[in-house]
Every structure is written in structure tokens, then in C-alpha cells.
Amino acid sequence: MHLKEKLEKRQARIGVIGLGYVGLPLAVEFARAGFDVTGFDVDEWKVSHINAGRSYILDVKAEDVENCVTAGTLRATTDMSKLGEMDAVDICVPTPLRKTKDPDMSYVVSAAEQIAKYLHPGMLIVLESTTYPGTTAEVLQPMFEARGLKVGEDFCLAFSPERVDPANEKFNTRNTPKVVGGTTPACSEAAAALYSAAVDTVVPVSSTQVAEMVKLLENTFRAVNIGLVNEIALMSHRMNIDVWEVIDAAKTKPFGFMPFYPGPGLGGHCIPIDPFYLSWKAKQSGFECRFIELAGHINGSMPEYVVERIGEALNTKKKAFNGARIHLFGIAYKKDVSDMRESPALDILQLLHRRGAELSYTDPHVPSLQEGPLCLRSVAEDAVDGIDCAVIATDHKTFNYAAMPGRFPLIVDTRNALKGNPAKNIFRL
Ligand SMILES: NC(=O)c1ccc[n+]([C@@H]2O[C@H](COP(=O)([O-])OP(=O)(O)OC[C@H]3O[C@@H](n4cnc5c(N)ncnc54)[C@H](O)[C@@H]3O)[C@@H](O)[C@H]2O)c1
């Protein structure tokens, strides 16, 4: 049976490589759409959790995993030879940066090597990991064609950027439009048929390069606008203007303005990283991405600025950093998630540690952390006592904000979580 027909009849077997924040929700959505899904991961802990019907991603309901596993439509494995049984495979592995801010393609290459070993006629492969424009055509296609099969004729290859927004209660994998670009028109058609079965809206584009660039435009747009609003926050502080009030008023304009908010810096596996994939690639064409570099510079300096504000707060009580007991509320990179990759709260902790502060934290989603020399366990919110300064680094909705100004002598609020509270011991960005 032809792949398109198998997809339409939900008889295609789907593989998802990398069962993290992106891969697990996608695998569950395919299974819920009626496909037979196998998740592949190198992490045995994740594989055993899924096979036991458990979820380890906050946005994926345990009952959804359990229902799919019990129904026999979802399973996970570390055995890559099972890739040979798949009709379509989605690659959702990490794409981090090296210390030099160059793309680290090792995970994508390793996943592609496994697929290449088991590539067979009629197979569809879609890369979902965020990457620089040209990856699908320049890295994956040659690896697969080296097996003697021709793209668009013997197998299909496409890129479809993942847009998952962890903890977003309105938009999920199913109702977020999916951009799809194939290597050839036949590849686009096959990939569109795959996603149409599991997501509400598919947006076809003309090539894999366009699809890759779409994702980088989206994330660069966020990084640059956050950089801009962070700079506005820094200048507003100097000019004694409340930046939060300015943004609230500006966003009443019903057209031509979109609010972005200042904060302690960028976090997560996307916004701090993806724009540098683009600037790295553009450099190869002799193009310097000035906006990206500048936004990276401003956003990267925000943890230092937060520490400066903590210093100003301590100063009002004639206290030094050295020996001050400073407690962070929220370690995850954004509210209501457990992901602490690239979280600016970790940078703030390091900077405070170097200044001799005594540190503790509360984060209901991050029970413990090991960051350089720091090894800390989350303290229950009610048990936080005897501190000199509380820092709201992430505004989880579970925190009791109303009680904070009365409980703690000083509060540095990097997220405007105490909006409208007139207490004099609150220091905002
Ligand atoms: N997290 C997000 O919000 C988000 C949003 C949109 C796009 N993305 C992009 O999606 C991709 C995946 O991100 P993520 O957050 O899901 O990462 P993740 O770290 O949560 O998950 C990746 C998974 O891949 C597994 N893995 C690594 N190498 C493997 C290999 N060779 N074979 C099989 N499994 C392997 C890891 O064990 C891990 O479970 C990245 O390119 C990221 O930029 C992430």
C-alpha cells in the first residue's frame, strides 16, 4: 500500500525519535489520532516510564499516555533496529549550542545515522528539531541518499518546525498550525498527509529551507523584542519611570503594538539558542546578524542587572552580599514548567554565590538542583524563614504573592508578580 493511503487509513506505523518536551506530546497526538506509534529514545528511564503508562512532561496528561499504552497504540524503545518497521519517522532530538555558540548537530546526526541504517523504500522522514536553514538538504539528504535511495522517488524527506509552548493552556500540539516543507513536492504532500491526521491546520511551504527559516524568524522575533523591552526597562529605571505601567498602557493600542515583558534573562531550549543557529549560518554567507548579536548581549546581561538590583535592595538595610541570606522563588525558566535549561535563575544563583551570599530556593517543579558548586533542595514555601532578601525569579502561579511583602524584609521582583502592591520593600526591575 502507498504511504499516503496508509496515512489516510491510519495504517502507517509512526516513529518519533527523542521523547522530550516536543517528541512525547507529538507521539501521544499521533497515537490519539489512531496511528500505531513507537517512541525511540536513548534514555532508558523515559522509555520505561512511557511503557508503564506514565508521563514525565507536565503538559502531557498521565491518563493520555496510559490510555494509549493500554490500547496498544503507543510504546517506547531504545532499540533503534525497530526503525526499520516504521513508515514515517519524526526526529525530535536536541539541538543545543556548543560553548562557542556554534550549532551542536551531534544529536541530529546520530538520529539520522540510525535512520539511514534502516531506511527503506516508501519511508517518510521529518526533521522537527530547530536548526539552521539548509540542515535537511545539506546534512540529512546526503546521509540518506548514500544508502542508494533517491529522495522524492524512493523515500520522502521534510522539515516541520515544532512550535510547542510548554504550559500554554490555549495552544497545544493539535491546535497549533504546523508548517511543513518537503524536499520535493511529493515529500511535501506526504508530510502534509501525516500531520493533517493529527493536527488541525497544516501550512505547506515551498521548501525545507523556508520551513527551517520560519522557525528561526519566529524565535528571533521573540529574542529581539525581549532584548528591546529589556533595554527599555534598563533605561526606564535610570529615568525613574515604571516600565510595567508603560507597557500596560502601550498595549491598549489595538493595532501595531504587541507587548513583550522584561525579565531576568532568556531561558529554555529555544529563544536563547535558536537565533544563534541563524547567525552562525548567515556568517557563512558573509552576513552579520546585528539584531541577534545585540539582543543576545542585552538579554545575556539581565542576570547581572538583577544582581545589581539585589545589591541596591540590600544596601537600604546596610547589608553586604557576603553572608546575606538570599532566597529565590522560581528556578524554572518560565512560569508553571519544570524545565530549567538555560534558566537565568541559575545564572543569578551563580553570581550571588560568587559574592558570598547564602542561597536557598523554592520551586515546586524543581525539587533539587546541582549547578557548579551549588547543590540545593527546594524549600517548602511555608518553611522559608530568616532570609534577608527574596527574589522572584519565576512567577509560578502557586506562590502566595500577597503574603510576601509582610513575610520578607526585602523583595526583588523580576516578573512584576507583585503588580500594584504598594509595599515599600519591593524592588522591581
Ligand atoms: N522545548 C520546547 O519548548 C521546544 C519548542 C519548539 C522546538 N523545540 C526544539 O525541539 C527539539 C527537541 O527539544 P526538546 O525540548 O523536546 O528536547 P528534550 O531534551 O526535552 O528531548 C530530546 C530527547 O531526545 C533524546 N535523544 C537525544 N539523542 C537521541 C538519539 N540519538 N536517539 C534517540 N533519542 C535521543 C533525549 O534523551 C531526550 O529525551 C530541539 O531542536 C528544540 O530546539 C523545543
CSV table of C-alpha atoms and ligand atoms in Angstrom, one decimal:
chain,number,residue,atom,x,y,z
A,1,MET,CA,0.0,0.0,0.0
A,2,HIS,CA,1.3,3.5,-0.8
A,3,LEU,CA,2.3,5.7,2.1
A,4,LYS,CA,-0.3,8.3,1.5
A,5,GLU,CA,-3.1,5.7,1.6
A,6,LYS,CA,-1.6,4.1,4.7
A,7,LEU,CA,-1.6,7.5,6.4
A,8,GLU,CA,-5.2,8.2,5.3
A,9,LYS,CA,-6.3,4.8,6.6
A,10,ARG,CA,-4.3,5.3,9.8
A,11,GLN,CA,-2.4,2.1,9.0
A,12,ALA,CA,1.0,3.8,8.9
A,13,ARG,CA,3.4,3.0,11.7
A,14,ILE,CA,4.9,6.2,13.1
A,15,GLY,CA,8.2,6.5,14.9
A,16,VAL,CA,9.2,9.5,17.0
A,17,ILE,CA,12.9,9.8,17.9
A,18,GLY,CA,13.5,11.8,21.1
A,19,LEU,CA,10.7,11.7,23.7
A,20,GLY,CA,11.2,15.1,25.3
A,21,TYR,CA,9.1,18.2,25.6
A,22,VAL,CA,8.5,18.1,21.8
A,23,GLY,CA,8.6,14.4,21.0
A,24,LEU,CA,6.3,13.0,23.7
A,25,PRO,CA,3.3,15.3,23.1
A,26,LEU,CA,3.7,14.6,19.4
A,27,ALA,CA,3.8,10.8,19.8
A,28,VAL,CA,0.7,10.9,22.1
A,29,GLU,CA,-1.1,13.1,19.5
A,30,PHE,CA,-0.3,10.6,16.7
A,31,ALA,CA,-1.5,7.7,18.9
A,32,ARG,CA,-4.7,9.6,19.8
A,33,ALA,CA,-5.3,10.1,16.0
A,34,GLY,CA,-5.4,6.4,15.6
A,35,PHE,CA,-1.8,5.5,14.5
A,36,ASP,CA,0.4,2.8,15.8
A,37,VAL,CA,3.3,4.8,17.4
A,38,THR,CA,6.7,3.8,18.6
A,39,GLY,CA,8.8,6.3,20.5
A,40,PHE,CA,12.6,5.9,20.3
A,41,ASP,CA,14.9,7.4,23.0
A,42,VAL,CA,18.4,6.7,24.3
A,43,ASP,CA,17.1,7.4,27.8
A,44,GLU,CA,16.0,4.1,29.4
A,45,TRP,CA,14.3,6.0,32.3
A,46,LYS,CA,12.0,7.8,29.8
A,47,VAL,CA,11.3,4.6,27.8
A,48,SER,CA,10.4,2.6,30.9
A,49,HIS,CA,8.1,5.5,32.2
A,50,ILE,CA,6.2,5.5,28.9
A,51,ASN,CA,5.8,1.8,28.8
A,52,ALA,CA,4.5,1.9,32.3
A,53,GLY,CA,1.9,4.4,31.1
A,54,ARG,CA,3.4,7.4,32.9
A,55,SER,CA,4.1,10.9,31.8
A,56,TYR,CA,7.1,13.0,32.8
A,57,ILE,CA,6.1,16.1,30.9
A,58,LEU,CA,3.7,18.5,32.7
A,59,ASP,CA,1.7,19.3,29.5
A,60,VAL,CA,1.1,15.6,28.7
A,61,LYS,CA,-1.6,14.1,30.9
A,62,ALA,CA,-0.6,10.8,32.5
A,63,GLU,CA,-4.0,9.4,31.6
A,64,ASP,CA,-3.4,10.1,27.9
A,65,VAL,CA,-0.1,8.1,28.0
A,66,GLU,CA,-1.8,5.4,30.0
A,67,ASN,CA,-4.8,5.1,27.6
A,68,CYS,CA,-2.6,4.9,24.5
A,69,VAL,CA,-0.2,2.4,26.1
A,70,THR,CA,-3.1,0.3,27.4
A,71,ALA,CA,-4.8,0.4,24.0
A,72,GLY,CA,-1.5,-0.8,22.4
A,73,THR,CA,-1.2,2.3,20.1
A,74,LEU,CA,1.9,3.7,21.9
A,75,ARG,CA,5.1,2.1,23.1
A,76,ALA,CA,8.7,3.2,23.6
A,77,THR,CA,12.0,1.6,23.0
A,78,THR,CA,15.8,2.1,23.0
A,79,ASP,CA,16.1,-0.5,20.2
A,80,MET,CA,16.8,1.6,17.1
A,81,SER,CA,16.5,-1.5,14.8
A,82,LYS,CA,12.8,-1.1,15.2
A,83,LEU,CA,13.1,2.0,13.0
A,84,GLY,CA,13.1,-0.4,10.0
A,85,GLU,CA,9.4,-1.2,10.8
A,86,MET,CA,8.3,2.4,10.6
A,87,ASP,CA,6.5,4.0,7.7
A,88,ALA,CA,7.2,7.6,8.9
A,89,VAL,CA,9.7,8.9,11.4
A,90,ASP,CA,9.8,12.3,13.2
A,91,ILE,CA,13.2,13.5,14.6
A,92,CYS,CA,12.7,15.5,17.8
A,93,VAL,CA,16.2,15.4,19.4
A,94,PRO,CA,18.0,18.3,21.0
A,95,THR,CA,19.9,21.0,19.0
A,96,PRO,CA,21.9,22.8,21.6
A,97,LEU,CA,24.8,25.2,21.1
A,98,ARG,CA,28.4,24.5,21.8
A,99,LYS,CA,30.3,26.7,24.3
A,100,THR,CA,31.5,28.7,21.2
A,101,LYS,CA,27.8,29.4,20.2
A,102,ASP,CA,28.2,27.1,17.2
A,103,PRO,CA,25.4,24.6,16.5
A,104,ASP,CA,25.8,21.2,18.1
A,105,MET,CA,24.4,18.9,15.4
A,106,SER,CA,25.6,15.7,17.0
A,107,TYR,CA,22.1,14.5,18.2
A,108,VAL,CA,20.5,15.1,14.8
A,109,VAL,CA,23.4,13.4,13.1
A,110,SER,CA,23.3,10.4,15.4
A,111,ALA,CA,19.5,10.0,15.0
A,112,ALA,CA,19.9,10.3,11.2
A,113,GLU,CA,22.7,7.7,11.2
A,114,GLN,CA,20.3,5.3,12.9
A,115,ILE,CA,17.5,6.0,10.4
A,116,ALA,CA,20.0,5.6,7.5
A,117,LYS,CA,20.8,2.1,8.7
A,118,TYR,CA,17.1,1.1,8.5
A,119,LEU,CA,15.9,3.4,5.6
A,120,HIS,CA,13.6,1.5,3.3
A,121,PRO,CA,11.6,2.5,0.1
A,122,GLY,CA,8.4,4.3,0.9
A,123,MET,CA,9.6,5.8,4.2
A,124,LEU,CA,8.9,9.4,5.2
A,125,ILE,CA,11.4,11.2,7.5
A,126,VAL,CA,10.6,14.6,9.0
A,127,LEU,CA,13.0,16.7,11.0
A,128,GLU,CA,11.3,18.7,13.7
A,129,SER,CA,14.4,19.8,15.7
A,130,THR,CA,15.0,23.5,15.4
A,131,THR,CA,18.1,24.1,13.2
A,132,TYR,CA,19.7,26.4,10.7
A,133,PRO,CA,18.3,26.7,7.2
A,134,GLY,CA,19.9,24.1,4.9
A,135,THR,CA,20.2,21.3,7.5
A,136,THR,CA,17.6,19.0,5.9
A,137,ALA,CA,19.1,19.3,2.4
A,138,GLU,CA,22.8,19.6,3.3
A,139,VAL,CA,23.1,17.2,6.3
A,140,LEU,CA,20.2,14.7,6.2
A,141,GLN,CA,19.6,14.2,2.5
A,142,PRO,CA,23.1,13.1,1.6
A,143,MET,CA,23.2,10.7,4.6
A,144,PHE,CA,20.0,9.0,3.4
A,145,GLU,CA,20.9,9.1,-0.4
A,146,ALA,CA,24.2,7.5,0.4
A,147,ARG,CA,22.1,4.3,1.0
A,148,GLY,CA,21.3,4.3,-2.7
A,149,LEU,CA,17.7,5.6,-2.5
A,150,LYS,CA,16.6,8.8,-4.2
A,151,VAL,CA,14.7,11.4,-2.3
A,152,GLY,CA,11.2,12.2,-3.7
A,153,GLU,CA,11.2,8.9,-5.6
A,154,ASP,CA,12.2,6.1,-3.1
A,155,PHE,CA,11.7,7.9,0.2
A,156,CYS,CA,10.4,11.3,1.4
A,157,LEU,CA,12.1,13.9,3.4
A,158,ALA,CA,10.7,17.1,5.0
A,159,PHE,CA,11.2,19.7,7.7
A,160,SER,CA,8.4,20.7,10.0
A,161,PRO,CA,9.2,23.1,12.9
A,162,GLU,CA,7.8,22.3,16.3
A,163,ARG,CA,6.0,25.2,18.0
A,164,VAL,CA,5.1,23.7,21.3
A,165,ASP,CA,4.8,26.3,24.1
A,166,PRO,CA,5.1,24.4,27.4
A,167,ALA,CA,2.3,25.3,29.9
A,168,ASN,CA,0.3,27.2,27.3
A,169,GLU,CA,-3.3,26.3,28.3
A,170,LYS,CA,-4.8,27.5,25.0
A,171,PHE,CA,-2.4,26.2,22.3
A,172,ASN,CA,-1.2,22.6,22.2
A,173,THR,CA,0.3,20.3,19.5
A,174,ARG,CA,-3.2,19.7,18.0
A,175,ASN,CA,-4.5,23.2,17.6
A,176,THR,CA,-1.2,25.0,16.7
A,177,PRO,CA,-0.8,25.3,12.9
A,178,LYS,CA,2.0,23.1,11.6
A,179,VAL,CA,4.3,24.5,8.9
A,180,VAL,CA,5.6,21.8,6.5
A,181,GLY,CA,8.2,22.0,3.8
A,182,GLY,CA,9.3,19.0,1.7
A,183,THR,CA,12.4,18.4,-0.3
A,184,THR,CA,10.3,17.7,-3.4
A,185,PRO,CA,6.5,18.3,-4.0
A,186,ALA,CA,5.9,14.6,-3.3
A,187,CYS,CA,7.7,14.9,0.0
A,188,SER,CA,5.6,17.9,1.0
A,189,GLU,CA,2.5,16.0,0.1
A,190,ALA,CA,3.5,13.0,2.2
A,191,ALA,CA,4.4,15.1,5.2
A,192,ALA,CA,1.2,17.2,4.9
A,193,ALA,CA,-0.8,14.0,4.9
A,194,LEU,CA,1.0,12.8,8.0
A,195,TYR,CA,0.3,15.9,10.0
A,196,SER,CA,-3.2,16.5,8.7
A,197,ALA,CA,-4.2,13.4,10.5
A,198,ALA,CA,-3.1,14.7,13.9
A,199,VAL,CA,-3.1,18.5,13.9
A,200,ASP,CA,-6.0,20.9,12.9
A,201,THR,CA,-4.1,23.1,10.4
A,202,VAL,CA,-1.2,22.3,8.1
A,203,VAL,CA,0.6,25.2,6.4
A,204,PRO,CA,2.6,24.0,3.4
A,205,VAL,CA,5.6,26.0,2.3
A,206,SER,CA,7.8,25.5,-0.8
A,207,SER,CA,11.0,24.0,0.6
A,208,THR,CA,12.7,22.6,3.7
A,209,GLN,CA,14.8,25.8,3.8
A,210,VAL,CA,11.8,28.0,4.1
A,211,ALA,CA,10.3,25.8,6.8
A,212,GLU,CA,13.6,25.9,8.7
A,213,MET,CA,13.8,29.7,8.4
A,214,VAL,CA,10.2,30.1,9.6
A,215,LYS,CA,11.0,28.7,13.0
A,216,LEU,CA,14.2,30.9,13.2
A,217,LEU,CA,12.2,34.0,12.3
A,218,GLU,CA,9.6,33.2,15.0
A,219,ASN,CA,12.2,32.7,17.7
A,220,THR,CA,14.5,35.6,16.6
A,221,PHE,CA,11.4,37.9,16.6
A,222,ARG,CA,10.9,37.0,20.3
A,223,ALA,CA,14.6,37.2,21.3
A,224,VAL,CA,15.0,40.6,19.6
A,225,ASN,CA,11.7,42.1,21.0
A,226,ILE,CA,12.6,40.8,24.5
A,227,GLY,CA,16.0,42.4,24.1
A,228,LEU,CA,14.4,45.7,23.2
A,229,VAL,CA,12.0,45.7,26.1
A,230,ASN,CA,14.8,44.7,28.5
A,231,GLU,CA,16.7,47.7,27.2
A,232,ILE,CA,13.6,49.9,27.7
A,233,ALA,CA,13.4,48.5,31.3
A,234,LEU,CA,17.1,49.4,32.0
A,235,MET,CA,16.6,52.9,30.6
A,236,SER,CA,13.3,53.4,32.4
A,237,HIS,CA,14.9,52.5,35.7
A,238,ARG,CA,17.6,55.2,35.1
A,239,MET,CA,14.8,57.7,34.3
A,240,ASN,CA,12.7,56.7,37.2
A,241,ILE,CA,9.8,55.5,35.1
A,242,ASP,CA,7.8,52.4,35.8
A,243,VAL,CA,8.3,50.2,32.7
A,244,TRP,CA,5.5,47.9,33.6
A,245,GLU,CA,3.0,50.7,33.7
A,246,VAL,CA,4.3,51.9,30.3
A,247,ILE,CA,3.8,48.5,28.7
A,248,ASP,CA,0.3,48.1,30.2
A,249,ALA,CA,-0.7,51.5,28.7
A,250,ALA,CA,1.1,50.9,25.4
A,251,LYS,CA,-0.7,47.6,24.9
A,252,THR,CA,-4.1,49.3,24.9
A,253,LYS,CA,-3.2,50.4,21.3
A,254,PRO,CA,-5.4,48.0,19.3
A,255,PHE,CA,-3.0,47.8,16.3
A,256,GLY,CA,0.7,48.0,15.5
A,257,PHE,CA,1.9,47.0,19.0
A,258,MET,CA,2.5,43.7,20.7
A,259,PRO,CA,3.5,43.6,24.3
A,260,PHE,CA,6.8,41.9,25.4
A,261,TYR,CA,7.9,42.0,29.0
A,262,PRO,CA,11.3,42.5,30.6
A,263,GLY,CA,12.7,39.8,32.8
A,264,PRO,CA,15.8,38.3,34.4
A,265,GLY,CA,17.1,37.0,31.0
A,266,LEU,CA,16.2,34.3,28.4
A,267,GLY,CA,15.7,30.6,29.2
A,268,GLY,CA,14.6,27.3,27.8
A,269,HIS,CA,15.9,25.3,24.9
A,270,CYS,CA,14.6,27.7,22.2
A,271,ILE,CA,14.8,31.5,22.4
A,272,PRO,CA,18.4,31.8,23.9
A,273,ILE,CA,19.7,29.3,21.4
A,274,ASP,CA,17.9,29.2,18.1
A,275,PRO,CA,18.8,32.7,16.8
A,276,PHE,CA,22.5,31.8,17.1
A,277,TYR,CA,21.9,28.9,14.7
A,278,LEU,CA,20.8,31.5,12.2
A,279,SER,CA,23.6,33.9,12.8
A,280,TRP,CA,26.1,31.0,12.5
A,281,LYS,CA,24.7,30.0,9.1
A,282,ALA,CA,24.4,33.6,7.9
A,283,LYS,CA,28.1,34.2,8.7
A,284,GLN,CA,28.9,31.5,6.2
A,285,SER,CA,27.4,33.8,3.6
A,286,GLY,CA,29.3,36.7,4.9
A,287,PHE,CA,26.3,38.2,6.6
A,288,GLU,CA,26.5,39.6,10.1
A,289,CYS,CA,23.2,39.3,12.1
A,290,ARG,CA,23.4,42.5,14.1
A,291,PHE,CA,20.0,42.4,15.8
A,292,ILE,CA,20.6,38.8,17.0
A,293,GLU,CA,24.0,39.7,18.5
A,294,LEU,CA,22.8,42.8,20.2
A,295,ALA,CA,19.7,41.2,21.6
A,296,GLY,CA,21.9,38.3,22.9
A,297,HIS,CA,24.1,40.8,24.5
A,298,ILE,CA,21.3,42.7,26.3
A,299,ASN,CA,19.4,39.6,27.3
A,300,GLY,CA,22.6,37.9,28.5
A,301,SER,CA,23.3,40.9,30.8
A,302,MET,CA,20.0,40.7,32.6
A,303,PRO,CA,21.1,38.3,35.4
A,304,GLU,CA,23.9,40.8,36.2
A,305,TYR,CA,21.3,43.6,36.3
A,306,VAL,CA,19.1,41.6,38.7
A,307,VAL,CA,22.0,41.1,41.0
A,308,GLU,CA,22.7,44.8,40.9
A,309,ARG,CA,19.1,45.4,42.0
A,310,ILE,CA,19.5,42.9,44.8
A,311,GLY,CA,22.6,44.8,45.8
A,312,GLU,CA,20.6,48.1,45.9
A,313,ALA,CA,17.9,46.4,48.0
A,314,LEU,CA,20.4,45.0,50.5
A,315,ASN,CA,22.1,48.4,50.6
A,316,THR,CA,18.9,50.0,52.0
A,317,LYS,CA,19.4,47.7,55.1
A,318,LYS,CA,23.2,48.4,55.2
A,319,LYS,CA,23.8,44.8,54.2
A,320,ALA,CA,26.5,43.3,52.0
A,321,PHE,CA,26.1,40.4,49.6
A,322,ASN,CA,28.7,38.5,51.6
A,323,GLY,CA,26.7,36.4,54.2
A,324,ALA,CA,23.3,37.8,53.1
A,325,ARG,CA,20.6,35.1,53.1
A,326,ILE,CA,19.0,35.3,49.7
A,327,HIS,CA,16.1,33.1,48.6
A,328,LEU,CA,15.0,32.6,45.0
A,329,PHE,CA,11.4,31.9,44.2
A,330,GLY,CA,11.2,30.0,40.9
A,331,ILE,CA,14.2,28.3,39.2
A,332,ALA,CA,12.5,27.0,36.0
A,333,TYR,CA,13.0,29.3,33.0
A,334,LYS,CA,9.3,30.3,32.9
A,335,LYS,CA,6.1,30.0,35.0
A,336,ASP,CA,4.5,26.7,35.7
A,337,VAL,CA,7.0,24.5,34.0
A,338,SER,CA,9.8,22.3,35.3
A,339,ASP,CA,12.3,23.0,32.5
A,340,MET,CA,15.4,24.8,33.9
A,341,ARG,CA,17.6,24.6,30.8
A,342,GLU,CA,19.3,27.9,30.3
A,343,SER,CA,17.2,29.4,33.1
A,344,PRO,CA,18.5,32.9,34.1
A,345,ALA,CA,17.7,31.9,37.7
A,346,LEU,CA,20.8,29.6,37.6
A,347,ASP,CA,23.0,32.5,36.4
A,348,ILE,CA,21.6,34.7,39.3
A,349,LEU,CA,22.4,31.9,41.8
A,350,GLN,CA,26.0,31.6,40.4
A,351,LEU,CA,26.6,35.4,40.5
A,352,LEU,CA,25.3,35.6,44.1
A,353,HIS,CA,27.3,32.6,45.2
A,354,ARG,CA,30.5,34.3,43.9
A,355,ARG,CA,29.6,37.3,46.0
A,356,GLY,CA,29.4,35.1,49.1
A,357,ALA,CA,25.6,35.0,49.6
A,358,GLU,CA,23.9,32.2,51.4
A,359,LEU,CA,21.4,30.7,49.0
A,360,SER,CA,18.2,28.8,49.0
A,361,TYR,CA,15.2,28.5,46.7
A,362,THR,CA,11.6,27.4,46.4
A,363,ASP,CA,10.3,25.8,43.2
A,364,PRO,CA,7.5,23.2,43.3
A,365,HIS,CA,8.5,22.0,39.9
A,366,VAL,CA,12.3,21.7,40.6
A,367,PRO,CA,12.8,19.6,43.7
A,368,SER,CA,16.6,19.8,43.7
A,369,LEU,CA,19.4,21.3,41.6
A,370,GLN,CA,23.1,20.9,41.1
A,371,GLU,CA,24.7,23.9,39.4
A,372,GLY,CA,28.5,24.1,39.6
A,373,PRO,CA,29.5,24.1,43.3
A,374,LEU,CA,25.8,24.6,44.3
A,375,CYS,CA,23.8,21.6,45.4
A,376,LEU,CA,20.4,22.8,46.7
A,377,ARG,CA,17.0,21.3,47.6
A,378,SER,CA,13.7,23.2,47.2
A,379,VAL,CA,12.4,24.6,50.5
A,380,ALA,CA,8.6,24.4,51.0
A,381,GLU,CA,7.2,28.0,50.6
A,382,ASP,CA,5.7,28.0,54.2
A,383,ALA,CA,9.1,27.0,55.7
A,384,VAL,CA,11.1,29.9,54.2
A,385,ASP,CA,12.2,31.9,57.2
A,386,GLY,CA,15.0,34.2,58.4
A,387,ILE,CA,16.1,35.4,55.0
A,388,ASP,CA,17.4,38.9,54.1
A,389,CYS,CA,16.0,39.1,50.6
A,390,ALA,CA,13.5,37.2,48.5
A,391,VAL,CA,14.0,37.2,44.7
A,392,ILE,CA,11.0,36.4,42.5
A,393,ALA,CA,12.9,34.9,39.5
A,394,THR,CA,10.0,33.0,38.0
A,395,ASP,CA,6.3,33.7,38.6
A,396,HIS,CA,4.8,30.3,39.2
A,397,LYS,CA,1.1,30.6,39.9
A,398,THR,CA,1.3,28.5,43.1
A,399,PHE,CA,3.3,31.1,45.0
A,400,ASN,CA,1.5,33.1,47.7
A,401,TYR,CA,2.5,36.6,46.4
A,402,ALA,CA,0.1,38.6,48.7
A,403,ALA,CA,1.9,37.3,51.8
A,404,MET,CA,5.4,38.0,50.6
A,405,PRO,CA,5.8,41.7,51.4
A,406,GLY,CA,4.8,41.1,55.0
A,407,ARG,CA,6.9,38.0,55.4
A,408,PHE,CA,10.2,39.1,53.9
A,409,PRO,CA,12.3,42.2,54.7
A,410,LEU,CA,13.2,42.8,51.0
A,411,ILE,CA,11.8,41.5,47.7
A,412,VAL,CA,13.3,41.8,44.3
A,413,ASP,CA,10.5,41.2,41.8
A,414,THR,CA,11.9,40.4,38.3
A,415,ARG,CA,8.5,39.5,36.8
A,416,ASN,CA,6.1,42.1,38.2
A,417,ALA,CA,4.4,39.3,40.1
A,418,LEU,CA,3.5,41.8,42.9
A,419,LYS,CA,1.9,44.2,40.4
A,420,GLY,CA,0.0,47.0,42.1
A,421,ASN,CA,1.3,46.2,45.6
A,422,PRO,CA,2.5,49.5,47.1
A,423,ALA,CA,4.7,47.9,49.8
A,424,LYS,CA,8.0,49.9,50.1
A,425,ASN,CA,10.2,46.8,50.4
A,426,ILE,CA,9.5,45.7,46.8
A,427,PHE,CA,12.2,46.4,44.2
A,428,ARG,CA,11.1,45.9,40.6
A,429,LEU,CA,13.3,45.6,37.5
B,1,LIG,N1,11.2,22.5,24.4
B,1,LIG,C1,10.5,23.3,23.7
B,1,LIG,O1,9.7,24.1,24.1
B,1,LIG,C2,10.7,23.3,22.2
B,1,LIG,C3,9.8,24.0,21.3
B,1,LIG,C4,9.9,24.0,20.0
B,1,LIG,C5,11.0,23.4,19.4
B,1,LIG,N2,11.9,22.7,20.2
B,1,LIG,C6,13.0,22.0,19.5
B,1,LIG,O2,12.7,20.6,19.5
B,1,LIG,C7,13.9,19.9,19.7
B,1,LIG,C8,13.8,18.9,20.9
B,1,LIG,O3,13.7,19.7,22.0
B,1,LIG,P1,13.1,19.2,23.4
B,1,LIG,O4,12.9,20.3,24.3
B,1,LIG,O5,12.0,18.2,23.2
B,1,LIG,O6,14.4,18.4,23.9
B,1,LIG,P2,14.4,17.3,25.1
B,1,LIG,O7,15.8,17.3,25.6
B,1,LIG,O8,13.3,17.5,26.1
B,1,LIG,O9,14.2,15.9,24.4
B,1,LIG,C9,15.0,15.3,23.5
B,1,LIG,C10,15.1,13.8,23.7
B,1,LIG,O10,15.9,13.3,22.7
B,1,LIG,C11,16.6,12.2,23.3
B,1,LIG,N3,17.7,11.9,22.4
B,1,LIG,C12,18.9,12.5,22.3
B,1,LIG,N4,19.7,12.0,21.4
B,1,LIG,C13,19.0,10.9,20.9
B,1,LIG,C14,19.2,9.9,19.9
B,1,LIG,N5,20.4,10.0,19.2
B,1,LIG,N6,18.3,9.0,19.6
B,1,LIG,C15,17.2,9.0,20.3
B,1,LIG,N7,16.8,9.9,21.3
B,1,LIG,C16,17.7,10.8,21.5
B,1,LIG,C17,16.9,12.6,24.7
B,1,LIG,O11,17.2,11.6,25.5
B,1,LIG,C18,15.6,13.4,25.0
B,1,LIG,O12,14.7,12.5,25.7
B,1,LIG,C19,15.1,20.9,19.8
B,1,LIG,O13,15.6,21.1,18.5
B,1,LIG,C20,14.4,22.1,20.3
B,1,LIG,O14,15.0,23.3,19.9
B,1,LIG,C21,11.8,22.7,21.6
